């Protein structure tokens, strides 16, 4: 075997190859303005960050898809999810540099990009698919039949970007499906799915929770009624709002929005398990699952903030004009920030969670590793 020659920084990092990639469509960097080179560099850096995020997401998904998820792996999984959040924060930070570009400077080179767009970023689509964004959640624009059309070459043939996304669509399950399957197995008051009496244990927790939630609201309503500054109409409106909150919590926990009875039982268990973990996360066995819930929310929150920050940067640079990809620009981007929500079941628990003194008492605390002091 011949010995490998000693490493250098430039060989390992591929510095020369990397620095030769900013020539734009004609491959001639000298013909470009500083603004345009910066525009290309920021996109390239973001694509590299997305590459790192995809690896983290796949690693987390591969862990949670296992039939048995070892508890010892949960702290590393948390760190990985936190890194995803940090990557989106860094990417959002790049928009500060982007928006130093004046509108007319961008207009000098914008037309030659058309109809290319960030909408064709295959890696962004991979991240969404790997996270678990459902196709029916997508907001259509330009290519109304499917967002995949935007990833074709202009003669309609398959592009490397399209192949990349198609491969990812085949790569099931998503992180959401894997993590939900794991969460749904969480013991509720010591009872696990498939055990005799599990349905009854779920129902008992849900009933106790809803009773406590109603008690909490009645306490709050008493305080409202003492507030002399409110008119009777204000009070009635508030009562209606509280009643709606109770109604929505009941419908959510009983999974009334789910059609088939089997799916309803499965979703009901998942939603209850999430609420149970959040309600009793101080129990040793539920602490790491609680941290995982936080890390998932943090990763998704950072992605949402990235989308919102992108929209504000776009508004500042090009106003509300039509995008090069053909969408209505800022309005489209704002809608993605609002609607592209993946971990809805986990967010929903935040709306319902109760103060710890109101939460239903734990049955079987010893099962969760809690020792009497
Ligand atoms: C001056 C700079 C930029 C402008 C004016 C701009 C504008 C836009 C607009 C208007 C859209 C909507 C689709 C369309 O009609 O084209 C879009 C989509 C997108 N842009 Fe940008 N963008 C800029 C920089 C960036 C950067 C630095 C990134 C970094 C990754 C980025 C990533 C994306 C992505 C991923 C989408 C797809 C969003 C989705 O469909 O959910 N953009 N951009």
XYZ file of C-alpha atoms and ligand atoms in Angstrom:
416
model
C 0.000 0.000 0.000
C 1.418 3.425 -0.958
C 1.533 5.966 1.840
C -0.908 8.919 1.501
C 0.889 12.228 1.156
C 0.645 14.540 4.160
C -2.593 16.537 4.258
C -2.816 20.268 3.615
C -5.666 22.601 4.505
C -6.321 23.437 0.833
C -6.507 19.785 -0.226
C -8.856 18.830 2.577
C -11.220 21.826 2.380
C -10.964 21.987 -1.438
C -10.442 25.729 -1.209
C -9.532 26.386 -4.847
C -12.505 24.356 -6.169
C -14.803 26.160 -3.745
C -13.574 29.628 -4.713
C -14.047 28.865 -8.397
C -17.811 28.347 -8.022
C -19.053 31.976 -7.946
C -18.987 32.748 -11.661
C -22.789 32.721 -12.126
C -24.507 31.639 -15.336
C -21.528 32.432 -17.602
C -18.882 31.144 -15.213
C -17.059 34.502 -15.285
C -16.813 36.085 -11.849
C -14.924 39.136 -13.164
C -17.992 40.189 -15.160
C -20.186 40.273 -12.010
C -20.781 43.113 -9.530
C -19.867 42.686 -5.850
C -23.596 42.566 -5.079
C -24.148 39.657 -7.429
C -21.168 37.652 -6.137
C -22.424 38.203 -2.583
C -25.906 37.108 -3.683
C -24.458 33.856 -5.081
C -22.201 33.255 -2.057
C -25.056 33.634 0.463
C -27.164 31.137 -1.473
C -24.258 28.699 -1.667
C -23.548 28.981 2.055
C -27.226 28.375 2.796
C -27.254 25.299 0.537
C -24.298 23.943 2.525
C -26.094 24.578 5.814
C -29.136 22.781 4.412
C -26.911 19.819 3.588
C -25.825 19.668 7.235
C -29.427 20.035 8.456
C -30.560 17.156 6.208
C -27.924 14.863 7.719
C -29.036 15.798 11.237
C -32.693 15.217 10.346
C -31.970 11.817 8.792
C -29.954 10.759 11.857
C -32.789 11.755 14.194
C -35.362 10.026 11.976
C -33.270 6.819 11.877
C -33.184 6.762 15.668
C -36.904 7.286 16.229
C -37.971 4.796 13.545
C -36.485 1.985 15.671
C -38.896 -0.349 17.463
C -36.951 0.275 20.643
C -35.433 3.742 21.055
C -32.676 3.490 23.697
C -32.992 6.136 26.369
C -29.227 6.618 26.263
C -29.543 8.006 22.713
C -32.022 10.760 23.592
C -29.534 13.351 24.781
C -27.571 13.134 21.484
C -30.844 13.308 19.542
C -31.708 16.500 21.429
C -28.323 18.014 20.606
C -28.860 17.179 16.909
C -32.310 18.824 16.862
C -30.892 21.874 18.626
C -28.212 22.089 15.918
C -30.962 22.204 13.284
C -32.527 25.141 15.119
C -29.145 26.860 15.235
C -28.551 26.303 11.520
C -31.859 27.992 10.661
C -30.961 30.872 12.994
C -27.628 31.277 11.188
C -29.336 31.169 7.797
C -31.874 33.770 8.913
C -28.934 35.911 10.080
C -27.548 35.945 6.521
C -30.562 37.965 5.391
C -29.069 40.978 7.205
C -26.193 40.867 4.779
C -28.497 40.245 1.839
C -30.674 43.262 2.543
C -27.705 45.637 2.467
C -28.180 45.376 -1.309
C -30.132 48.306 -2.717
C -33.234 47.599 -4.776
C -31.787 48.999 -8.006
C -28.521 47.081 -7.572
C -30.560 43.856 -7.443
C -32.656 44.945 -10.427
C -29.418 45.283 -12.452
C -29.019 41.492 -12.519
C -32.440 40.162 -11.420
C -33.952 39.722 -14.895
C -31.328 37.278 -16.049
C -32.285 34.954 -13.155
C -35.910 34.732 -14.257
C -37.696 32.251 -14.080
C -35.186 30.656 -11.659
C -36.063 31.025 -7.961
C -35.291 29.820 -4.437
C -38.504 27.868 -5.026
C -36.273 25.451 -6.966
C -34.055 24.723 -3.962
C -34.258 20.924 -3.885
C -32.618 20.743 -0.484
C -35.252 23.027 1.067
C -37.905 20.624 -0.288
C -35.913 17.692 1.079
C -35.899 19.282 4.523
C -39.659 19.812 4.384
C -40.286 16.231 3.197
C -37.924 14.711 5.736
C -39.553 16.725 8.503
C -42.993 15.505 7.405
C -44.735 18.352 5.546
C -47.654 16.697 3.713
C -48.120 17.292 -0.046
C -51.695 18.564 0.518
C -50.343 21.284 2.841
C -48.367 22.865 -0.005
C -49.501 26.205 -1.369
C -49.640 25.964 -5.170
C -48.237 28.713 -7.370
C -47.143 28.909 -10.992
C -47.073 25.133 -11.448
C -50.512 24.557 -9.942
C -50.508 20.768 -10.434
C -47.403 20.039 -8.411
C -44.426 21.828 -6.911
C -42.338 19.077 -8.530
C -42.953 20.637 -11.971
C -40.819 23.612 -10.916
C -37.894 21.220 -10.506
C -37.921 20.108 -14.164
C -35.477 21.392 -16.766
C -37.021 23.974 -19.089
C -37.539 21.334 -21.822
C -39.605 19.328 -19.298
C -36.950 16.655 -18.690
C -35.839 15.448 -15.272
C -33.212 17.555 -13.508
C -30.763 16.488 -10.777
C -32.886 18.610 -8.394
C -36.036 16.672 -9.284
C -34.283 13.318 -8.899
C -32.975 14.401 -5.498
C -36.479 15.319 -4.289
C -38.071 12.146 -5.759
C -35.493 10.035 -3.917
C -36.370 11.838 -0.695
C -40.104 11.243 -1.214
C -39.331 7.493 -1.380
C -37.212 7.729 1.761
C -39.902 7.042 4.381
C -40.793 7.529 7.185
C -40.544 11.252 7.833
C -39.145 12.463 11.150
C -42.703 13.403 12.145
C -44.068 9.894 11.504
C -41.101 8.235 13.232
C -41.206 10.487 16.284
C -45.017 10.281 16.558
C -44.862 6.460 16.502
C -42.361 6.644 19.384
C -44.370 9.224 21.355
C -47.599 7.238 20.927
C -45.933 4.337 22.774
C -45.247 6.471 25.872
C -46.799 4.925 28.984
C -49.779 6.841 30.348
C -50.151 6.303 34.104
C -48.011 3.199 33.653
C -50.112 1.767 30.820
C -48.699 1.062 27.336
C -50.534 0.518 24.024
C -51.612 -3.065 23.468
C -51.873 -3.771 27.194
C -55.309 -4.689 28.552
C -57.037 -1.576 29.875
C -54.868 0.902 27.914
C -57.876 2.590 26.281
C -59.401 3.033 29.738
C -56.147 4.531 31.089
C -56.105 7.044 28.206
C -59.768 7.940 28.773
C -59.242 8.333 32.519
C -56.362 10.798 31.968
C -58.257 12.759 29.298
C -61.383 13.020 31.482
C -59.358 14.103 34.523
C -57.429 16.632 32.419
C -60.552 18.186 30.905
C -62.167 18.456 34.347
C -59.058 20.250 35.669
C -58.961 22.510 32.622
C -62.588 23.527 33.249
C -61.772 24.231 36.929
C -58.835 26.429 35.866
C -61.035 28.391 33.523
C -63.714 28.884 36.174
C -61.050 30.380 38.466
C -59.966 32.718 35.667
C -63.570 33.668 34.906
C -64.138 34.655 38.556
C -61.296 37.159 38.231
C -62.741 38.514 34.995
C -66.151 39.025 36.608
C -64.531 41.172 39.331
C -63.080 43.483 36.672
C -65.554 46.380 36.738
C -64.069 47.969 33.646
C -65.538 45.296 31.344
C -68.993 45.749 29.862
C -71.439 42.787 30.016
C -70.868 42.357 26.263
C -67.077 42.091 26.849
C -67.662 39.458 29.533
C -70.003 37.482 27.254
C -67.397 37.528 24.473
C -64.725 36.296 26.849
C -66.983 33.542 28.159
C -67.571 32.425 24.589
C -63.844 32.419 23.879
C -63.112 30.309 26.959
C -65.951 27.912 26.109
C -64.520 27.513 22.604
C -61.104 26.715 24.075
C -62.602 23.940 26.230
C -64.574 22.596 23.306
C -61.515 22.526 21.058
C -59.405 20.771 23.710
C -62.060 18.057 24.138
C -62.457 17.555 20.363
C -58.663 17.482 19.915
C -57.977 14.953 22.667
C -60.778 12.686 21.471
C -59.473 13.106 17.893
C -62.954 13.985 16.634
C -61.409 15.355 13.417
C -60.200 11.848 12.423
C -62.568 9.714 10.318
C -61.768 6.011 10.785
C -62.162 4.464 14.246
C -58.695 2.816 14.183
C -56.953 6.032 13.184
C -58.942 7.919 15.805
C -57.751 5.564 18.550
C -54.145 5.920 17.345
C -54.265 9.745 17.124
C -56.072 10.001 20.462
C -53.298 8.017 22.097
C -50.592 10.122 20.473
C -52.168 13.429 21.509
C -52.781 12.192 25.041
C -49.221 10.845 25.335
C -47.767 14.224 24.313
C -49.941 16.001 26.862
C -49.026 13.413 29.508
C -45.286 13.856 28.895
C -45.611 17.651 28.994
C -47.756 17.486 32.153
C -45.380 15.187 34.054
C -41.964 15.856 32.580
C -40.373 16.111 36.005
C -40.725 12.300 36.292
C -37.302 10.760 35.488
C -38.592 8.504 32.690
C -40.365 11.424 30.978
C -37.621 14.051 31.298
C -35.763 13.223 28.098
C -38.961 12.769 26.076
C -39.929 16.235 27.367
C -36.588 17.622 26.164
C -37.164 16.035 22.758
C -40.554 17.769 22.497
C -38.866 21.102 23.274
C -36.106 20.493 20.734
C -38.612 19.605 17.987
C -40.572 22.780 18.690
C -37.351 24.795 18.723
C -36.210 23.351 15.367
C -39.575 24.075 13.775
C -39.818 27.529 15.349
C -36.410 28.447 13.913
C -37.506 27.280 10.482
C -40.675 29.394 10.728
C -38.640 32.424 11.830
C -36.299 31.809 8.872
C -39.321 31.904 6.542
C -40.655 35.071 8.178
C -37.238 36.739 8.097
C -36.838 35.832 4.420
C -40.218 37.459 3.680
C -39.252 40.678 5.515
C -35.909 40.800 3.662
C -37.680 40.247 0.331
C -40.190 43.021 1.112
C -37.337 45.400 1.899
C -35.377 44.598 -1.265
C -38.091 44.168 -3.930
C -41.307 45.332 -2.237
C -44.415 43.288 -2.973
C -43.772 42.606 -6.647
C -44.164 39.197 -8.335
C -41.241 36.826 -7.640
C -38.857 35.573 -10.343
C -40.463 32.140 -9.819
C -43.889 33.676 -10.547
C -45.490 33.678 -7.072
C -47.112 36.791 -5.635
C -43.849 37.227 -3.689
C -44.117 38.384 -0.076
C -47.744 37.216 0.320
C -46.781 33.706 -0.783
C -43.783 33.634 1.541
C -45.855 34.848 4.516
C -48.416 32.124 3.859
C -45.707 29.434 3.909
C -44.543 30.759 7.307
C -48.095 30.433 8.618
C -49.231 27.173 7.005
C -46.128 24.975 6.659
C -46.446 23.587 10.172
C -45.266 20.011 10.764
C -45.437 19.213 14.496
C -49.000 20.453 14.970
C -49.784 17.855 17.639
C -46.908 19.102 19.795
C -47.797 22.772 19.318
C -51.407 21.955 20.270
C -50.313 20.643 23.680
C -48.860 24.102 24.435
C -52.336 25.600 24.120
C -53.852 23.108 26.571
C -51.158 22.592 29.195
C -52.179 23.361 32.821
C -50.328 24.764 35.834
C -48.678 21.875 37.688
C -50.990 22.196 40.712
C -53.988 21.779 38.390
C -52.625 18.823 36.363
C -54.208 15.425 37.158
C -52.223 13.479 39.789
C -49.857 10.789 38.508
C -50.901 7.210 39.112
C -48.023 4.815 39.446
C -45.224 7.411 39.879
C -42.746 4.648 40.814
C -43.109 3.232 37.302
C -41.531 6.456 35.976
C -38.497 6.126 38.223
C -39.678 8.564 40.900
C -38.445 7.483 44.314
C -40.071 8.720 47.490
C -37.488 10.956 49.241
C -32.460 39.589 -2.693
C -32.527 38.342 -2.278
C -33.748 37.490 -2.413
C -34.974 37.777 -2.954
C -35.463 39.072 -3.552
C -35.772 36.567 -2.847
C -37.091 36.453 -3.275
C -37.848 35.320 -3.230
C -39.203 35.196 -3.673
C -40.042 36.345 -4.218
C -39.603 33.916 -3.498
C -40.974 33.308 -3.824
C -40.918 32.431 -5.027
C -40.825 33.236 -6.302
O -41.842 33.692 -6.799
O -39.686 33.377 -6.795
C -38.482 33.208 -2.923
C -38.495 31.876 -2.588
C -37.481 31.263 -1.905
N -36.273 31.807 -1.555
Fe -35.662 33.700 -1.827
N -35.043 35.601 -2.223
C -33.790 36.107 -1.947
C -32.757 35.454 -1.313
C -32.826 34.194 -0.818
C -31.781 33.529 -0.063
C -30.428 34.122 0.355
C -32.212 32.299 0.210
C -31.434 31.283 0.996
C -31.680 30.026 1.071
C -33.538 32.142 -0.380
C -34.310 30.979 -0.344
C -35.560 30.857 -0.872
C -36.343 29.646 -0.775
C -35.933 28.335 -0.092
C -37.544 29.903 -1.423
C -38.726 28.932 -1.550
C -39.730 29.252 -0.451
C -40.907 28.275 -0.441
O -41.431 27.939 -1.498
O -41.301 27.863 0.660
N -33.870 33.303 -0.965
N -37.431 34.080 -2.761
